[in-house]
Amino acid sequence: MAAACLIQVSGSRLPAAYVEAPFPSEPAIMSPDIQTEPNVHLFDARGVARRFRHSAIFGAVGVLRSGETMRFVNDHDPLPLINQLHERLGEHLTVTYRQREPGAVVVDFGISDLPVE
């Protein structure tokens, strides 16, 4: 398995480095290190029917407060979803890959500087 690395993305425009992160050629095993820390909430999309995933994810991200993170576990790289979240949240969203391999993707969606309601 390839060495773990984090790719940090923030802002409303995605830098080229985000797209260029390579995938290893061998199948991946999901890292057991998906436990969460304080203010990090686990969302495992693999158990949600595909046709409901984006709506469920938007709902979950939508209730996060500034300083909170949703640790998103999925079976594929959610590039269209990340673009949609950036459109909705802009500079308030950070995206950090914890694991990025075919069949095993863990992404932290962080929220910052939202106005207090």
Short mmCIF file of C-alpha atoms in Angstrom, two decimals:
data_model
loop_
_atom_site.label_atom_id
_atom_site.label_comp_id
_atom_site.label_asym_id
_atom_site.label_seq_id
_atom_site.Cartn_x
_atom_site.Cartn_y
_atom_site.Cartn_z
CA MET A 1 0.00 0.00 0.00
CA ALA A 2 1.26 3.50 -0.79
CA ALA A 3 2.40 5.77 2.02
CA ALA A 4 -0.38 7.84 3.53
CA CYS A 5 -0.46 11.52 2.66
CA LEU A 6 -2.86 14.35 3.28
CA ILE A 7 -3.95 16.68 0.51
CA GLN A 8 -5.38 19.94 1.80
CA VAL A 9 -7.83 21.86 -0.35
CA SER A 10 -9.54 25.07 0.63
CA GLY A 11 -11.30 27.94 -1.04
CA SER A 12 -13.75 27.98 -3.90
CA ARG A 13 -11.22 27.13 -6.63
CA LEU A 14 -9.52 23.74 -6.67
CA PRO A 15 -5.76 23.86 -7.23
CA ALA A 16 -4.16 21.53 -9.78
CA ALA A 17 -2.36 19.59 -7.05
CA TYR A 18 -5.75 18.35 -5.87
CA VAL A 19 -6.51 16.68 -9.19
CA GLU A 20 -3.02 15.29 -9.74
CA ALA A 21 -2.79 13.10 -6.62
CA PRO A 22 -1.95 9.60 -7.91
CA PHE A 23 -3.81 6.41 -7.14
CA PRO A 24 -1.83 3.23 -6.41
CA SER A 25 -2.34 0.38 -8.87
CA GLU A 26 -3.19 -2.30 -6.30
CA PRO A 27 -6.58 -2.58 -4.56
CA ALA A 28 -6.80 -0.76 -1.25
CA ILE A 29 -7.95 -1.78 2.17
CA MET A 30 -9.84 0.83 4.15
CA SER A 31 -7.62 2.21 6.89
CA PRO A 32 -8.78 1.21 10.36
CA ASP A 33 -7.76 4.72 11.45
CA ILE A 34 -11.11 6.37 10.72
CA GLN A 35 -11.86 6.95 14.38
CA THR A 36 -12.76 10.49 15.14
CA GLU A 37 -11.45 13.16 17.46
CA PRO A 38 -13.56 15.78 19.27
CA ASN A 39 -15.61 17.86 16.81
CA VAL A 40 -15.06 15.26 14.04
CA HIS A 41 -18.20 13.35 13.06
CA LEU A 42 -18.06 10.11 11.07
CA PHE A 43 -20.23 9.71 7.94
CA ASP A 44 -19.81 6.34 6.20
CA ALA A 45 -21.48 6.74 2.80
CA ARG A 46 -20.90 3.11 1.84
CA GLY A 47 -24.04 2.15 3.75
CA VAL A 48 -26.26 4.77 2.07
CA ALA A 49 -28.02 3.92 -1.21
CA ARG A 50 -26.27 5.76 -4.05
CA ARG A 51 -29.38 7.67 -5.09
CA PHE A 52 -29.67 9.17 -1.57
CA ARG A 53 -25.99 9.86 -0.89
CA HIS A 54 -25.63 13.46 -2.05
CA SER A 55 -28.81 14.58 -0.29
CA ALA A 56 -27.75 12.86 2.93
CA ILE A 57 -24.26 14.36 2.72
CA PHE A 58 -25.57 17.88 2.05
CA GLY A 59 -27.83 17.50 5.06
CA ALA A 60 -25.00 16.30 7.29
CA VAL A 61 -22.55 19.00 6.17
CA GLY A 62 -25.32 21.60 6.44
CA VAL A 63 -25.67 21.11 10.20
CA LEU A 64 -21.96 21.35 10.96
CA ARG A 65 -20.88 24.39 12.94
CA SER A 66 -17.65 26.35 12.57
CA GLY A 67 -14.78 24.27 13.87
CA GLU A 68 -16.49 20.95 13.18
CA THR A 69 -15.48 18.33 10.64
CA MET A 70 -17.28 15.46 8.95
CA ARG A 71 -15.01 12.48 8.30
CA PHE A 72 -16.47 11.08 5.08
CA VAL A 73 -15.82 7.41 4.19
CA ASN A 74 -16.61 6.27 0.65
CA ASP A 75 -15.78 3.63 -1.95
CA HIS A 76 -14.78 6.16 -4.63
CA ASP A 77 -13.28 9.64 -4.90
CA PRO A 78 -16.17 12.12 -4.55
CA LEU A 79 -14.91 14.80 -6.96
CA PRO A 80 -18.37 15.99 -8.18
CA LEU A 81 -19.60 16.13 -4.59
CA ILE A 82 -16.58 18.19 -3.51
CA ASN A 83 -17.22 20.65 -6.35
CA GLN A 84 -20.88 20.96 -5.29
CA LEU A 85 -19.90 21.52 -1.65
CA HIS A 86 -17.41 24.21 -2.71
CA GLU A 87 -20.17 25.93 -4.72
CA ARG A 88 -22.41 25.95 -1.63
CA LEU A 89 -19.88 26.75 1.07
CA GLY A 90 -17.00 28.50 -0.72
CA GLU A 91 -14.22 29.61 1.63
CA HIS A 92 -15.98 28.05 4.63
CA LEU A 93 -15.14 24.52 3.45
CA THR A 94 -11.82 22.71 3.79
CA VAL A 95 -11.22 19.31 2.23
CA THR A 96 -8.49 17.05 3.60
CA TYR A 97 -7.90 13.58 2.22
CA ARG A 98 -7.03 11.10 4.98
CA GLN A 99 -6.92 8.16 2.55
CA ARG A 100 -7.25 8.25 -1.24
CA GLU A 101 -7.03 4.88 -2.93
CA PRO A 102 -9.34 3.05 -5.35
CA GLY A 103 -12.16 1.57 -3.28
CA ALA A 104 -11.04 3.30 -0.08
CA VAL A 105 -11.44 7.05 0.32
CA VAL A 106 -11.58 8.99 3.59
CA VAL A 107 -12.06 12.76 3.38
CA ASP A 108 -12.42 15.32 6.15
CA PHE A 109 -14.87 18.12 5.29
CA GLY A 110 -14.14 20.96 7.69
CA ILE A 111 -16.26 24.05 8.29
CA SER A 112 -14.79 27.37 9.38
CA ASP A 113 -15.80 31.00 9.88
CA LEU A 114 -19.55 30.51 9.40
CA PRO A 115 -21.72 33.31 10.79
CA VAL A 116 -23.28 32.40 14.14
CA GLU A 117 -27.01 31.76 13.85
#
